[in-house]
XYZ file of C-alpha atoms in Angstrom:
275
model
C 0.000 0.000 0.000
C 1.185 3.468 -0.929
C 1.589 6.447 1.430
C -0.669 9.265 0.250
C -0.987 12.981 0.863
C -4.466 14.420 1.330
C -4.818 18.033 0.149
C -7.706 20.221 1.253
C -8.234 22.902 -1.421
C -10.514 25.837 -0.531
C -11.792 27.436 -3.757
C -13.602 30.772 -4.110
C -15.740 30.972 -6.148
C -16.289 27.228 -6.328
C -17.720 26.956 -9.851
C -16.395 26.305 -12.481
C -12.948 26.308 -10.881
C -13.270 23.073 -8.886
C -13.519 20.963 -12.069
C -10.734 22.916 -13.732
C -8.465 22.491 -10.708
C -9.076 18.722 -10.716
C -8.087 18.569 -14.377
C -4.833 20.428 -13.677
C -4.056 18.312 -10.601
C -4.423 15.102 -12.612
C -1.591 16.358 -14.818
C 0.827 16.448 -11.858
C -0.036 13.064 -10.392
C -3.213 13.478 -8.327
C -5.422 10.469 -8.910
C -8.599 10.797 -6.859
C -10.832 13.539 -5.477
C -13.741 14.189 -3.144
C -15.896 17.255 -3.743
C -16.618 19.429 -0.696
C -19.037 22.338 -0.144
C -16.205 24.878 -0.362
C -13.604 23.048 -2.441
C -12.138 19.598 -3.037
C -10.009 16.995 -1.303
C -7.260 15.701 -3.593
C -5.026 12.673 -3.151
C -1.534 12.028 -4.504
C 1.131 9.435 -3.805
C 3.722 11.004 -1.521
C 6.679 9.912 -3.655
C 5.106 11.409 -6.797
C 4.354 14.842 -5.362
C 6.398 17.936 -6.157
C 5.084 21.137 -4.524
C 6.856 23.312 -7.088
C 4.688 21.743 -9.812
C 1.594 22.513 -7.761
C 2.434 26.174 -7.221
C 2.989 26.889 -10.931
C -0.311 25.398 -12.111
C -2.122 27.921 -14.349
C -5.132 28.176 -12.050
C -2.965 29.441 -9.173
C -1.996 32.380 -11.374
C -5.612 33.186 -12.320
C -6.901 36.349 -10.605
C -10.536 35.277 -11.062
C -10.240 32.577 -8.423
C -8.679 32.268 -4.969
C -7.283 28.888 -3.914
C -5.834 28.028 -0.523
C -4.669 24.592 0.535
C -3.353 22.515 3.392
C -2.261 18.890 3.409
C -1.531 15.937 5.634
C 0.057 12.537 5.189
C -2.270 9.532 5.174
C -0.115 6.398 5.418
C -1.103 2.776 4.868
C -4.558 3.232 3.372
C -6.045 0.428 1.288
C -7.064 2.635 -1.621
C -8.772 -0.135 -3.593
C -11.070 -0.654 -0.610
C -11.707 3.097 -0.382
C -12.615 3.263 -4.051
C -15.009 0.353 -3.678
C -16.773 2.121 -0.812
C -17.332 5.264 -2.912
C -17.817 3.797 -6.384
C -21.407 3.893 -7.634
C -22.725 2.660 -11.009
C -22.860 5.163 -13.876
C -25.981 5.246 -16.042
C -25.515 6.921 -19.434
C -28.839 7.765 -21.102
C -30.392 4.537 -19.740
C -28.416 2.726 -22.435
C -24.939 2.075 -21.035
C -24.170 1.084 -17.447
C -20.615 1.231 -16.104
C -20.493 -0.793 -12.908
C -18.246 -2.852 -10.668
C -18.591 -6.574 -10.059
C -20.115 -5.920 -6.659
C -23.029 -3.976 -8.234
C -26.155 -5.690 -9.504
C -26.678 -6.101 -13.238
C -29.489 -4.087 -14.870
C -31.545 -5.914 -17.459
C -31.801 -4.253 -20.862
C -28.703 -2.063 -20.497
C -25.337 -2.461 -22.173
C -22.885 -3.103 -19.349
C -19.186 -2.431 -18.891
C -17.773 -3.999 -15.731
C -14.624 -2.478 -14.261
C -12.642 -2.793 -11.057
C -12.509 0.785 -9.719
C -8.840 1.056 -8.864
C -6.749 4.217 -9.053
C -6.904 4.555 -12.838
C -8.700 7.586 -14.274
C -11.809 6.804 -16.328
C -14.430 5.198 -14.109
C -17.168 7.083 -15.947
C -17.919 9.463 -13.088
C -15.956 12.263 -14.686
C -18.014 14.223 -17.255
C -15.396 13.691 -19.996
C -15.674 9.889 -19.856
C -19.458 10.236 -19.843
C -19.299 12.471 -22.933
C -16.975 10.112 -24.798
C -19.391 7.212 -24.250
C -22.267 9.412 -25.446
C -20.427 10.197 -28.672
C -19.422 6.552 -29.156
C -23.049 5.373 -28.925
C -23.795 6.809 -32.374
C -20.611 5.601 -34.124
C -20.317 2.400 -36.154
C -17.367 0.465 -34.706
C -17.985 -2.741 -36.675
C -14.588 -4.182 -37.740
C -12.933 -0.766 -37.250
C -9.331 -0.499 -36.062
C -9.366 1.624 -32.900
C -6.787 3.443 -30.770
C -7.539 4.562 -27.189
C -4.902 7.101 -26.057
C -4.618 7.781 -22.323
C -6.823 4.759 -21.755
C -7.009 4.861 -17.933
C -9.287 1.938 -17.019
C -9.753 1.191 -20.763
C -13.499 1.625 -20.382
C -13.612 3.331 -23.815
C -11.508 0.649 -25.495
C -13.687 -2.050 -23.948
C -16.862 -0.324 -25.152
C -15.424 -0.014 -28.674
C -14.639 -3.732 -28.686
C -18.107 -4.579 -27.377
C -19.563 -2.531 -30.253
C -17.809 -4.775 -32.753
C -14.427 -3.105 -33.307
C -11.667 -5.205 -34.830
C -8.185 -4.560 -33.431
C -8.138 -2.177 -30.454
C -4.927 -0.717 -29.023
C -4.950 1.025 -25.616
C -2.015 3.170 -24.438
C -1.422 4.950 -21.138
C 1.636 6.557 -19.580
C 0.792 5.121 -16.148
C 1.872 1.570 -15.269
C -1.057 1.224 -12.854
C -3.515 2.018 -15.672
C -1.924 -0.574 -17.956
C -2.289 -3.302 -15.333
C -5.836 -2.231 -14.497
C -6.712 -2.178 -18.214
C -5.520 -5.747 -18.640
C -7.674 -6.859 -15.708
C -10.726 -4.977 -17.015
C -10.345 -6.373 -20.538
C -10.298 -9.904 -19.127
C -13.227 -9.075 -16.839
C -15.330 -8.047 -19.870
C -14.169 -10.913 -22.071
C -12.533 -8.730 -24.729
C -9.068 -8.756 -26.261
C -7.107 -5.496 -26.246
C -3.529 -4.659 -27.218
C -2.450 -2.699 -24.121
C 0.877 -0.959 -23.646
C 2.549 1.690 -21.524
C 3.673 4.835 -23.336
C 2.637 8.022 -25.126
C 1.977 9.192 -28.675
C 5.691 8.577 -29.260
C 4.788 4.868 -29.287
C 2.786 5.273 -32.466
C 4.538 4.021 -35.566
C 3.087 3.595 -39.038
C -0.028 1.615 -38.111
C -3.233 3.261 -39.269
C -6.508 3.523 -37.374
C -10.128 4.141 -38.335
C -11.132 5.650 -34.982
C -8.940 7.327 -32.351
C -10.209 8.059 -28.837
C -8.231 10.572 -26.766
C -9.599 11.668 -23.390
C -6.504 13.336 -21.942
C -6.031 17.092 -21.385
C -5.660 20.284 -23.380
C -1.865 20.565 -23.469
C -1.210 16.968 -24.444
C -3.936 17.077 -27.090
C -2.557 20.259 -28.675
C 0.866 18.623 -28.795
C -0.301 15.227 -30.046
C -3.176 15.934 -32.463
C -0.789 16.109 -35.482
C 0.566 12.674 -34.512
C -2.961 11.264 -34.190
C -3.855 12.636 -37.621
C -0.740 11.063 -39.142
C -1.982 7.585 -38.114
C -5.683 8.211 -38.856
C -7.090 6.789 -42.091
C -8.801 9.146 -44.545
C -12.419 9.433 -43.463
C -11.413 8.304 -39.976
C -12.884 9.708 -36.781
C -11.063 11.415 -33.898
C -12.843 11.868 -30.548
C -11.267 14.369 -28.156
C -12.121 15.188 -24.555
C -10.459 16.219 -21.312
C -11.322 19.760 -22.437
C -13.063 22.677 -20.765
C -15.314 24.891 -22.870
C -12.683 27.647 -22.976
C -10.148 25.210 -24.514
C -12.257 24.533 -27.599
C -11.078 27.422 -29.794
C -7.401 26.524 -29.294
C -8.073 22.849 -30.006
C -10.117 23.575 -33.118
C -7.372 25.841 -34.461
C -4.940 22.896 -34.327
C -7.575 20.614 -35.847
C -8.181 22.983 -38.770
C -4.441 23.127 -39.427
C -4.511 19.319 -39.587
C -7.457 19.334 -42.058
C -9.933 17.889 -39.559
C -13.638 18.718 -39.802
C -15.756 19.156 -36.671
C -18.801 16.874 -36.850
C -20.334 17.009 -33.379
C -19.713 18.823 -30.104
C -21.194 17.799 -26.752
C -20.921 19.626 -23.427
C -21.572 18.462 -19.864
C -21.059 21.000 -17.092
C -17.807 22.824 -18.066
C -16.463 19.885 -20.080
C -16.576 19.319 -23.837
C -16.152 16.379 -26.210
C -15.409 16.880 -29.910
C -16.009 14.457 -32.778
C -13.829 15.268 -35.793
C -13.303 13.595 -39.147
C -10.277 13.477 -41.431
């Protein structure tokens, strides 16, 4: 079991800055959160935390919001057990249910069963929810799919369940890779899972690319995604706040991508583009 730090962030005003702060904290290693009335509790492995990285986050420089924080060490916590206590099923449009093995099945719904470990992508975050919404209306039959920043691989699993052919899932985090392998087996699907980044991509081509990461990585990596996307292929992007959209679309236009559909949930946005 890992030693964790618990951070208590007081945020004023709370909205929309709590969601934005969580997105920025994920980038520097925070991996779980609890929302409070006046802020959020954030958790990070002690040996991964660098306070200098925290203090230079963009939101701490933003004059529209005031953020104060304190923290304490929380040693020897069984985090898998904690996640199980707080993990509830996610119902997406009464069509897709993301649940754990210890939840009851719901007749008539498409189900994705995951073990809610520390990997990002349980479905509770609005961006995962939006990606699933977009994927509902896409034909995955026999398509070659890439899931970048796969987290739990819930998106890759759903693509495979919808009839995709080969599906590759990549994440920079070793924990996510191991969790993805377990979740693929749990859902009876075969995925090609590896640890890495967009630098891992060679000359293989894909029909559909799923990337639920964050603004900065997407801006950097969209040209690489486009280079391995077949003509007529689809690119789904999320991990974005509404104010990120113009910058993302500028990069997409430069890469000759056409925006087909945009969904928003709270402050978060998901874009469907086509090459």
